[in-house]
């Protein structure tokens, strides 16, 4: 609910064309406008304050900050699934599931997910297409217990974060690193992806609201088609 209100406030700022120094609606006004409680609005506004988009003045309200005019569409600092990222960019999204298996966590996976080496994990390898062009190759690892049941009974082509959320593991934050790389040569040859590099590798650990590490992802974004924007400020 807080995330939904966050998006609604962001749309409101854009629709009203609010500029630095302009006053934002009060908590009570926003709560009535969106049909939610003031506490929900307050939590959403706190996110804007943390991002530096708005600042509060005691007894006067909240105002759009100077950096608020530099709002970045789909900022890298906002956690989104690959499906959401591609959908937002207007692509017609489809997926090819290359491999899905149950295995034992190696040292790297165990450290990332804070589980014991050798613990059962699910490994999923997919290509995400935008308008039938390969845009993202994703190698995901998650603890086996997060998605119970036989592997063949699940549709692995959809959003993995949505599947985790359906089992009570709402991923709302991640620790990510970005680097420019070539796609592993084995994948280039096996899946006919050679000649498309370089790629932007986003390696991240997705964490649930409860603080559990539920997803270790290595997402290779096609460098010629995908980019990320960030807002830098002091």
C-alpha atoms as an extended CHARMM CRD file, in Angstrom:
* protein
*
       234  EXT
         1         1  UNK       CA              0.0000000000        0.0000000000        0.0000000000  PROA      1               0.0000000000
         2         2  UNK       CA              2.8440000000        2.4020000000        0.8350000000  PROA      2               0.0000000000
         3         3  UNK       CA              4.4900000000        1.6780000000       -2.5230000000  PROA      3               0.0000000000
         4         4  UNK       CA              1.2000000000        2.3150000000       -4.3300000000  PROA      4               0.0000000000
         5         5  UNK       CA              0.7740000000        5.6720000000       -2.5840000000  PROA      5               0.0000000000
         6         6  UNK       CA              4.4220000000        6.5050000000       -3.3640000000  PROA      6               0.0000000000
         7         7  UNK       CA              3.7100000000        5.9870000000       -7.0720000000  PROA      7               0.0000000000
         8         8  UNK       CA              0.4810000000        8.0060000000       -6.8400000000  PROA      8               0.0000000000
         9         9  UNK       CA              2.2430000000       10.9460000000       -5.1740000000  PROA      9               0.0000000000
        10        10  UNK       CA              4.9670000000       10.7910000000       -7.8230000000  PROA      10              0.0000000000
        11        11  UNK       CA              2.3060000000       10.9360000000      -10.5510000000  PROA      11              0.0000000000
        12        12  UNK       CA              0.6080000000       13.8420000000       -8.7530000000  PROA      12              0.0000000000
        13        13  UNK       CA              3.8470000000       15.8550000000       -8.6070000000  PROA      13              0.0000000000
        14        14  UNK       CA              4.3580000000       15.2880000000      -12.3200000000  PROA      14              0.0000000000
        15        15  UNK       CA              0.7300000000       16.0200000000      -13.2670000000  PROA      15              0.0000000000
        16        16  UNK       CA              0.6480000000       19.2800000000      -11.3010000000  PROA      16              0.0000000000
        17        17  UNK       CA              4.0470000000       20.2910000000      -12.6220000000  PROA      17              0.0000000000
        18        18  UNK       CA              5.3070000000       21.1180000000       -9.1330000000  PROA      18              0.0000000000
        19        19  UNK       CA              8.6550000000       22.9200000000       -9.1070000000  PROA      19              0.0000000000
        20        20  UNK       CA             11.3420000000       23.4240000000       -6.4390000000  PROA      20              0.0000000000
        21        21  UNK       CA              9.8340000000       25.4640000000       -3.5960000000  PROA      21              0.0000000000
        22        22  UNK       CA              6.2270000000       24.4730000000       -4.3830000000  PROA      22              0.0000000000
        23        23  UNK       CA              4.2200000000       23.1290000000       -1.4600000000  PROA      23              0.0000000000
        24        24  UNK       CA              2.9630000000       19.5570000000       -1.6030000000  PROA      24              0.0000000000
        25        25  UNK       CA             -0.5540000000       18.6520000000       -0.4750000000  PROA      25              0.0000000000
        26        26  UNK       CA             -0.9620000000       17.9330000000        3.2220000000  PROA      26              0.0000000000
        27        27  UNK       CA             -1.0670000000       14.4140000000        4.6390000000  PROA      27              0.0000000000
        28        28  UNK       CA             -4.8030000000       14.7830000000        5.2640000000  PROA      28              0.0000000000
        29        29  UNK       CA             -5.4520000000       15.9460000000        1.6840000000  PROA      29              0.0000000000
        30        30  UNK       CA             -3.4260000000       13.1340000000        0.1940000000  PROA      30              0.0000000000
        31        31  UNK       CA             -5.0720000000       10.5520000000        2.4530000000  PROA      31              0.0000000000
        32        32  UNK       CA             -8.5210000000       11.7020000000        1.3080000000  PROA      32              0.0000000000
        33        33  UNK       CA             -7.4290000000       11.8920000000       -2.3330000000  PROA      33              0.0000000000
        34        34  UNK       CA             -6.0330000000        8.3480000000       -2.4050000000  PROA      34              0.0000000000
        35        35  UNK       CA             -8.4880000000        6.7830000000        0.0550000000  PROA      35              0.0000000000
        36        36  UNK       CA             -5.8600000000        5.6020000000        2.5430000000  PROA      36              0.0000000000
        37        37  UNK       CA             -4.8560000000        6.3410000000        6.1100000000  PROA      37              0.0000000000
        38        38  UNK       CA             -2.6380000000        9.2780000000        7.0500000000  PROA      38              0.0000000000
        39        39  UNK       CA             -0.0570000000        6.8630000000        8.4490000000  PROA      39              0.0000000000
        40        40  UNK       CA              0.2500000000        5.2060000000        5.0240000000  PROA      40              0.0000000000
        41        41  UNK       CA              0.6960000000        8.6130000000        3.3800000000  PROA      41              0.0000000000
        42        42  UNK       CA              3.2640000000        9.5660000000        6.0180000000  PROA      42              0.0000000000
        43        43  UNK       CA              5.3300000000        6.4460000000        5.2610000000  PROA      43              0.0000000000
        44        44  UNK       CA              5.2170000000        7.1690000000        1.5160000000  PROA      44              0.0000000000
        45        45  UNK       CA              6.2770000000       10.7780000000        2.0710000000  PROA      45              0.0000000000
        46        46  UNK       CA              9.1240000000        9.6180000000        4.2820000000  PROA      46              0.0000000000
        47        47  UNK       CA             10.5050000000        7.7500000000        1.2510000000  PROA      47              0.0000000000
        48        48  UNK       CA             10.4520000000       10.9900000000       -0.7470000000  PROA      48              0.0000000000
        49        49  UNK       CA             12.2460000000       12.7610000000        2.0940000000  PROA      49              0.0000000000
        50        50  UNK       CA             14.9140000000       10.0520000000        2.2010000000  PROA      50              0.0000000000
        51        51  UNK       CA             15.4240000000       10.4500000000       -1.5490000000  PROA      51              0.0000000000
        52        52  UNK       CA             15.6800000000       14.2310000000       -1.1860000000  PROA      52              0.0000000000
        53        53  UNK       CA             12.6990000000       14.8960000000       -3.4540000000  PROA      53              0.0000000000
        54        54  UNK       CA             10.7930000000       16.7870000000       -0.7500000000  PROA      54              0.0000000000
        55        55  UNK       CA             11.7800000000       18.4490000000        2.5140000000  PROA      55              0.0000000000
        56        56  UNK       CA              9.6350000000       19.2040000000        5.5470000000  PROA      56              0.0000000000
        57        57  UNK       CA              9.4220000000       22.6230000000        7.1980000000  PROA      57              0.0000000000
        58        58  UNK       CA              8.1510000000       22.5500000000       10.7770000000  PROA      58              0.0000000000
        59        59  UNK       CA              4.6330000000       23.9700000000       10.9580000000  PROA      59              0.0000000000
        60        60  UNK       CA              4.4620000000       24.7510000000        7.2310000000  PROA      60              0.0000000000
        61        61  UNK       CA              4.3740000000       21.4260000000        5.4190000000  PROA      61              0.0000000000
        62        62  UNK       CA              6.4250000000       19.6400000000        2.7940000000  PROA      62              0.0000000000
        63        63  UNK       CA              7.9830000000       21.3280000000       -0.2110000000  PROA      63              0.0000000000
        64        64  UNK       CA              9.5570000000       20.1390000000       -3.4560000000  PROA      64              0.0000000000
        65        65  UNK       CA             13.3420000000       20.3370000000       -3.1300000000  PROA      65              0.0000000000
        66        66  UNK       CA             15.8220000000       21.4820000000       -5.7640000000  PROA      66              0.0000000000
        67        67  UNK       CA             16.6850000000       17.8770000000       -6.6040000000  PROA      67              0.0000000000
        68        68  UNK       CA             12.9750000000       17.1280000000       -6.9180000000  PROA      68              0.0000000000
        69        69  UNK       CA             13.0240000000       18.7990000000      -10.3220000000  PROA      69              0.0000000000
        70        70  UNK       CA             15.6090000000       16.2270000000      -11.4310000000  PROA      70              0.0000000000
        71        71  UNK       CA             13.2830000000       13.2820000000      -10.9240000000  PROA      71              0.0000000000
        72        72  UNK       CA             14.6000000000       10.2100000000      -12.6920000000  PROA      72              0.0000000000
        73        73  UNK       CA             12.1810000000        7.9150000000      -14.4880000000  PROA      73              0.0000000000
        74        74  UNK       CA             12.4710000000        4.3330000000      -13.1880000000  PROA      74              0.0000000000
        75        75  UNK       CA             15.5030000000        5.1990000000      -10.9850000000  PROA      75              0.0000000000
        76        76  UNK       CA             18.0500000000        2.4870000000      -10.2820000000  PROA      76              0.0000000000
        77        77  UNK       CA             17.4940000000        3.1580000000       -6.5790000000  PROA      77              0.0000000000
        78        78  UNK       CA             13.9220000000        1.8340000000       -6.7910000000  PROA      78              0.0000000000
        79        79  UNK       CA             13.6590000000       -1.9550000000       -6.6090000000  PROA      79              0.0000000000
        80        80  UNK       CA             11.8120000000       -3.3930000000       -9.5980000000  PROA      80              0.0000000000
        81        81  UNK       CA             11.6520000000       -6.7950000000      -11.2320000000  PROA      81              0.0000000000
        82        82  UNK       CA             13.0020000000       -7.2460000000      -14.7580000000  PROA      82              0.0000000000
        83        83  UNK       CA              9.4120000000       -7.6290000000      -15.9750000000  PROA      83              0.0000000000
        84        84  UNK       CA              8.4600000000       -4.2640000000      -14.4490000000  PROA      84              0.0000000000
        85        85  UNK       CA             11.5340000000       -2.5550000000      -15.8980000000  PROA      85              0.0000000000
        86        86  UNK       CA             10.8550000000       -3.7890000000      -19.4310000000  PROA      86              0.0000000000
        87        87  UNK       CA              7.1040000000       -3.1730000000      -19.1980000000  PROA      87              0.0000000000
        88        88  UNK       CA              7.7530000000        0.4200000000      -18.1070000000  PROA      88              0.0000000000
        89        89  UNK       CA              9.9880000000        0.9880000000      -21.1260000000  PROA      89              0.0000000000
        90        90  UNK       CA              7.1690000000       -0.0290000000      -23.4410000000  PROA      90              0.0000000000
        91        91  UNK       CA              8.5000000000       -3.4100000000      -24.5050000000  PROA      91              0.0000000000
        92        92  UNK       CA              6.2950000000       -6.3700000000      -25.2680000000  PROA      92              0.0000000000
        93        93  UNK       CA              7.8690000000       -8.7860000000      -22.7920000000  PROA      93              0.0000000000
        94        94  UNK       CA              8.2980000000      -12.5230000000      -23.2310000000  PROA      94              0.0000000000
        95        95  UNK       CA             10.5730000000      -15.1170000000      -21.6630000000  PROA      95              0.0000000000
        96        96  UNK       CA             12.4420000000      -18.2680000000      -22.6010000000  PROA      96              0.0000000000
        97        97  UNK       CA             13.1910000000      -20.6130000000      -19.7130000000  PROA      97              0.0000000000
        98        98  UNK       CA             16.5710000000      -22.1380000000      -20.5100000000  PROA      98              0.0000000000
        99        99  UNK       CA             17.0590000000      -24.2300000000      -17.3950000000  PROA      99              0.0000000000
       100       100  UNK       CA             15.5190000000      -24.7380000000      -13.9510000000  PROA      100             0.0000000000
       101       101  UNK       CA             17.0120000000      -27.2070000000      -11.4950000000  PROA      101             0.0000000000
       102       102  UNK       CA             17.3720000000      -28.0350000000       -7.8230000000  PROA      102             0.0000000000
       103       103  UNK       CA             20.9560000000      -28.1340000000       -6.6180000000  PROA      103             0.0000000000
       104       104  UNK       CA             23.2440000000      -27.5270000000       -3.6770000000  PROA      104             0.0000000000
       105       105  UNK       CA             24.4390000000      -24.0290000000       -2.8410000000  PROA      105             0.0000000000
       106       106  UNK       CA             28.0770000000      -23.3750000000       -3.6430000000  PROA      106             0.0000000000
       107       107  UNK       CA             30.1770000000      -21.0830000000       -1.4650000000  PROA      107             0.0000000000
       108       108  UNK       CA             29.2910000000      -17.9310000000       -3.4250000000  PROA      108             0.0000000000
       109       109  UNK       CA             25.5430000000      -18.6240000000       -3.3440000000  PROA      109             0.0000000000
       110       110  UNK       CA             25.6430000000      -19.5970000000        0.3140000000  PROA      110             0.0000000000
       111       111  UNK       CA             27.4330000000      -16.3930000000        1.2830000000  PROA      111             0.0000000000
       112       112  UNK       CA             25.0470000000      -14.2190000000       -0.7510000000  PROA      112             0.0000000000
       113       113  UNK       CA             21.8990000000      -15.8600000000        0.6370000000  PROA      113             0.0000000000
       114       114  UNK       CA             23.2620000000      -16.4070000000        4.1590000000  PROA      114             0.0000000000
       115       115  UNK       CA             22.5770000000      -20.1330000000        4.0370000000  PROA      115             0.0000000000
       116       116  UNK       CA             24.7580000000      -23.1500000000        4.6810000000  PROA      116             0.0000000000
       117       117  UNK       CA             26.9710000000      -24.3680000000        1.8110000000  PROA      117             0.0000000000
       118       118  UNK       CA             25.2690000000      -27.4260000000        0.3430000000  PROA      118             0.0000000000
       119       119  UNK       CA             21.7660000000      -26.2680000000        1.2800000000  PROA      119             0.0000000000
       120       120  UNK       CA             19.1020000000      -26.9310000000       -1.3520000000  PROA      120             0.0000000000
       121       121  UNK       CA             18.5550000000      -24.1110000000       -3.8410000000  PROA      121             0.0000000000
       122       122  UNK       CA             16.5990000000      -23.5280000000       -7.0240000000  PROA      122             0.0000000000
       123       123  UNK       CA             18.6140000000      -22.2890000000      -10.0050000000  PROA      123             0.0000000000
       124       124  UNK       CA             16.7730000000      -20.5970000000      -12.8470000000  PROA      124             0.0000000000
       125       125  UNK       CA             18.2750000000      -19.4210000000      -16.1530000000  PROA      125             0.0000000000
       126       126  UNK       CA             16.1190000000      -17.3360000000      -18.5230000000  PROA      126             0.0000000000
       127       127  UNK       CA             16.2620000000      -14.9260000000      -21.4220000000  PROA      127             0.0000000000
       128       128  UNK       CA             13.9090000000      -11.9450000000      -21.2210000000  PROA      128             0.0000000000
       129       129  UNK       CA             12.8680000000      -10.5800000000      -24.6060000000  PROA      129             0.0000000000
       130       130  UNK       CA             11.5610000000       -7.1230000000      -25.4410000000  PROA      130             0.0000000000
       131       131  UNK       CA              9.6770000000       -7.0350000000      -28.7440000000  PROA      131             0.0000000000
       132       132  UNK       CA             11.2900000000      -10.4110000000      -29.5150000000  PROA      132             0.0000000000
       133       133  UNK       CA             14.8260000000       -9.0430000000      -29.0900000000  PROA      133             0.0000000000
       134       134  UNK       CA             16.9850000000      -10.6450000000      -26.3360000000  PROA      134             0.0000000000
       135       135  UNK       CA             17.5390000000       -7.9140000000      -23.7280000000  PROA      135             0.0000000000
       136       136  UNK       CA             18.2950000000       -9.6160000000      -20.4040000000  PROA      136             0.0000000000
       137       137  UNK       CA             19.8210000000      -12.9770000000      -19.5150000000  PROA      137             0.0000000000
       138       138  UNK       CA             19.0300000000      -13.8080000000      -15.8920000000  PROA      138             0.0000000000
       139       139  UNK       CA             20.6940000000      -16.3980000000      -13.6870000000  PROA      139             0.0000000000
       140       140  UNK       CA             18.7560000000      -16.6000000000      -10.4080000000  PROA      140             0.0000000000
       141       141  UNK       CA             19.3590000000      -18.6520000000       -7.2800000000  PROA      141             0.0000000000
       142       142  UNK       CA             16.9210000000      -18.8670000000       -4.3610000000  PROA      142             0.0000000000
       143       143  UNK       CA             16.5870000000      -21.0550000000       -1.2720000000  PROA      143             0.0000000000
       144       144  UNK       CA             14.4920000000      -24.1140000000       -2.0690000000  PROA      144             0.0000000000
       145       145  UNK       CA             12.0550000000      -23.4440000000        0.7920000000  PROA      145             0.0000000000
       146       146  UNK       CA             10.9800000000      -20.0930000000       -0.6520000000  PROA      146             0.0000000000
       147       147  UNK       CA              9.0980000000      -21.7410000000       -3.5290000000  PROA      147             0.0000000000
       148       148  UNK       CA              7.8890000000      -25.1710000000       -2.3770000000  PROA      148             0.0000000000
       149       149  UNK       CA              6.3290000000      -27.8340000000       -4.5750000000  PROA      149             0.0000000000
       150       150  UNK       CA              7.4550000000      -29.6860000000       -7.7090000000  PROA      150             0.0000000000
       151       151  UNK       CA              9.3410000000      -27.5300000000      -10.1940000000  PROA      151             0.0000000000
       152       152  UNK       CA              7.2220000000      -28.7630000000      -13.0860000000  PROA      152             0.0000000000
       153       153  UNK       CA              4.0520000000      -27.4350000000      -11.4390000000  PROA      153             0.0000000000
       154       154  UNK       CA              5.1880000000      -23.8220000000      -11.6820000000  PROA      154             0.0000000000
       155       155  UNK       CA              5.2990000000      -21.3850000000      -14.6060000000  PROA      155             0.0000000000
       156       156  UNK       CA              8.8730000000      -20.1230000000      -14.5720000000  PROA      156             0.0000000000
       157       157  UNK       CA              8.3970000000      -17.6480000000      -17.4100000000  PROA      157             0.0000000000
       158       158  UNK       CA              6.6580000000      -15.0290000000      -15.2510000000  PROA      158             0.0000000000
       159       159  UNK       CA              7.8830000000      -12.6220000000      -12.5990000000  PROA      159             0.0000000000
       160       160  UNK       CA             10.0150000000      -14.3740000000       -9.9990000000  PROA      160             0.0000000000
       161       161  UNK       CA              9.4620000000      -11.6150000000       -7.4370000000  PROA      161             0.0000000000
       162       162  UNK       CA              5.6850000000      -12.0200000000       -7.8880000000  PROA      162             0.0000000000
       163       163  UNK       CA              6.0180000000      -15.7620000000       -7.2710000000  PROA      163             0.0000000000
       164       164  UNK       CA              8.0410000000      -15.0960000000       -4.1160000000  PROA      164             0.0000000000
       165       165  UNK       CA              5.4670000000      -12.5480000000       -2.9350000000  PROA      165             0.0000000000
       166       166  UNK       CA              2.6940000000      -15.1260000000       -3.3680000000  PROA      166             0.0000000000
       167       167  UNK       CA              4.5400000000      -17.2880000000       -0.8270000000  PROA      167             0.0000000000
       168       168  UNK       CA              5.0020000000      -14.4670000000        1.6850000000  PROA      168             0.0000000000
       169       169  UNK       CA              8.4340000000      -13.2820000000        0.5400000000  PROA      169             0.0000000000
       170       170  UNK       CA              7.8280000000       -9.7290000000       -0.6870000000  PROA      170             0.0000000000
       171       171  UNK       CA             11.1600000000       -8.4950000000       -2.0660000000  PROA      171             0.0000000000
       172       172  UNK       CA             11.3850000000       -4.7620000000       -1.3880000000  PROA      172             0.0000000000
       173       173  UNK       CA             15.1150000000       -4.0510000000       -1.3670000000  PROA      173             0.0000000000
       174       174  UNK       CA             18.3600000000       -5.3170000000       -2.8080000000  PROA      174             0.0000000000
       175       175  UNK       CA             22.0770000000       -4.7780000000       -2.6140000000  PROA      175             0.0000000000
       176       176  UNK       CA             23.3450000000       -4.4410000000       -6.1950000000  PROA      176             0.0000000000
       177       177  UNK       CA             26.5740000000       -3.9320000000       -8.0980000000  PROA      177             0.0000000000
       178       178  UNK       CA             26.8880000000       -3.0450000000      -11.8120000000  PROA      178             0.0000000000
       179       179  UNK       CA             29.7570000000       -3.8800000000      -14.1160000000  PROA      179             0.0000000000
       180       180  UNK       CA             30.3950000000       -4.0530000000      -17.8730000000  PROA      180             0.0000000000
       181       181  UNK       CA             31.1350000000       -7.6050000000      -19.0200000000  PROA      181             0.0000000000
       182       182  UNK       CA             30.8980000000      -10.0180000000      -21.9040000000  PROA      182             0.0000000000
       183       183  UNK       CA             28.2300000000      -12.6880000000      -21.7220000000  PROA      183             0.0000000000
       184       184  UNK       CA             29.7600000000      -16.0560000000      -20.7130000000  PROA      184             0.0000000000
       185       185  UNK       CA             31.0710000000      -17.6550000000      -23.9130000000  PROA      185             0.0000000000
       186       186  UNK       CA             29.2180000000      -20.9060000000      -23.1890000000  PROA      186             0.0000000000
       187       187  UNK       CA             25.8930000000      -19.0460000000      -23.2120000000  PROA      187             0.0000000000
       188       188  UNK       CA             26.7880000000      -17.0740000000      -26.3230000000  PROA      188             0.0000000000
       189       189  UNK       CA             27.3190000000      -20.2510000000      -28.3210000000  PROA      189             0.0000000000
       190       190  UNK       CA             24.6320000000      -22.4270000000      -26.7740000000  PROA      190             0.0000000000
       191       191  UNK       CA             21.8040000000      -19.8690000000      -26.9560000000  PROA      191             0.0000000000
       192       192  UNK       CA             22.9050000000      -18.0090000000      -30.1160000000  PROA      192             0.0000000000
       193       193  UNK       CA             23.6640000000      -14.7580000000      -28.2890000000  PROA      193             0.0000000000
       194       194  UNK       CA             27.1220000000      -14.1070000000      -29.7040000000  PROA      194             0.0000000000
       195       195  UNK       CA             27.9120000000      -10.7120000000      -31.1740000000  PROA      195             0.0000000000
       196       196  UNK       CA             25.4790000000       -8.8330000000      -28.9050000000  PROA      196             0.0000000000
       197       197  UNK       CA             27.9060000000       -7.6190000000      -26.2270000000  PROA      197             0.0000000000
       198       198  UNK       CA             29.0450000000       -5.9020000000      -24.1590000000  PROA      198             0.0000000000
       199       199  UNK       CA             26.4830000000       -6.4330000000      -21.4120000000  PROA      199             0.0000000000
       200       200  UNK       CA             25.7730000000       -4.6470000000      -18.1260000000  PROA      200             0.0000000000
       201       201  UNK       CA             25.8810000000       -7.2060000000      -15.3560000000  PROA      201             0.0000000000
       202       202  UNK       CA             23.6950000000       -6.3290000000      -12.3650000000  PROA      202             0.0000000000
       203       203  UNK       CA             24.4590000000       -8.6780000000       -9.4920000000  PROA      203             0.0000000000
       204       204  UNK       CA             22.1080000000       -8.2920000000       -6.5560000000  PROA      204             0.0000000000
       205       205  UNK       CA             20.7630000000       -9.9350000000       -3.4440000000  PROA      205             0.0000000000
       206       206  UNK       CA             17.0310000000       -9.4320000000       -2.9700000000  PROA      206             0.0000000000
       207       207  UNK       CA             15.7780000000       -9.0770000000        0.5910000000  PROA      207             0.0000000000
       208       208  UNK       CA             12.2580000000       -9.5380000000        1.8890000000  PROA      208             0.0000000000
       209       209  UNK       CA             10.3830000000       -7.2330000000        4.2420000000  PROA      209             0.0000000000
       210       210  UNK       CA             11.3690000000       -9.6090000000        7.0460000000  PROA      210             0.0000000000
       211       211  UNK       CA             15.0360000000       -9.0820000000        6.2200000000  PROA      211             0.0000000000
       212       212  UNK       CA             15.5600000000      -12.5450000000        4.7180000000  PROA      212             0.0000000000
       213       213  UNK       CA             17.8090000000      -12.9530000000        1.6900000000  PROA      213             0.0000000000
       214       214  UNK       CA             15.5550000000      -14.7530000000       -0.7610000000  PROA      214             0.0000000000
       215       215  UNK       CA             17.0390000000      -14.1170000000       -4.2010000000  PROA      215             0.0000000000
       216       216  UNK       CA             20.5570000000      -14.0340000000       -5.6220000000  PROA      216             0.0000000000
       217       217  UNK       CA             20.4620000000      -12.7030000000       -9.1730000000  PROA      217             0.0000000000
       218       218  UNK       CA             23.0020000000      -12.1270000000      -11.9130000000  PROA      218             0.0000000000
       219       219  UNK       CA             21.1690000000      -10.2090000000      -14.6490000000  PROA      219             0.0000000000
       220       220  UNK       CA             23.0330000000       -9.4880000000      -17.8830000000  PROA      220             0.0000000000
       221       221  UNK       CA             21.4460000000       -6.4460000000      -19.5820000000  PROA      221             0.0000000000
       222       222  UNK       CA             22.2090000000       -5.9370000000      -23.2540000000  PROA      222             0.0000000000
       223       223  UNK       CA             24.4290000000       -2.8680000000      -23.2800000000  PROA      223             0.0000000000
       224       224  UNK       CA             23.2980000000       -1.4790000000      -26.6260000000  PROA      224             0.0000000000
       225       225  UNK       CA             19.6280000000       -1.4710000000      -25.5610000000  PROA      225             0.0000000000
       226       226  UNK       CA             19.5410000000       -1.0460000000      -21.7770000000  PROA      226             0.0000000000
       227       227  UNK       CA             20.7980000000        1.7500000000      -19.5210000000  PROA      227             0.0000000000
       228       228  UNK       CA             20.2720000000        2.8930000000      -15.9350000000  PROA      228             0.0000000000
       229       229  UNK       CA             19.8440000000        6.3810000000      -14.5110000000  PROA      229             0.0000000000
       230       230  UNK       CA             20.7380000000        7.6230000000      -11.0460000000  PROA      230             0.0000000000
       231       231  UNK       CA             20.3670000000       10.9510000000       -9.2640000000  PROA      231             0.0000000000
       232       232  UNK       CA             23.6240000000       12.1290000000       -7.6490000000  PROA      232             0.0000000000
       233       233  UNK       CA             23.4810000000       14.7150000000       -4.8710000000  PROA      233             0.0000000000
       234       234  UNK       CA             25.4420000000       15.8840000000       -1.8380000000  PROA      234             0.0000000000
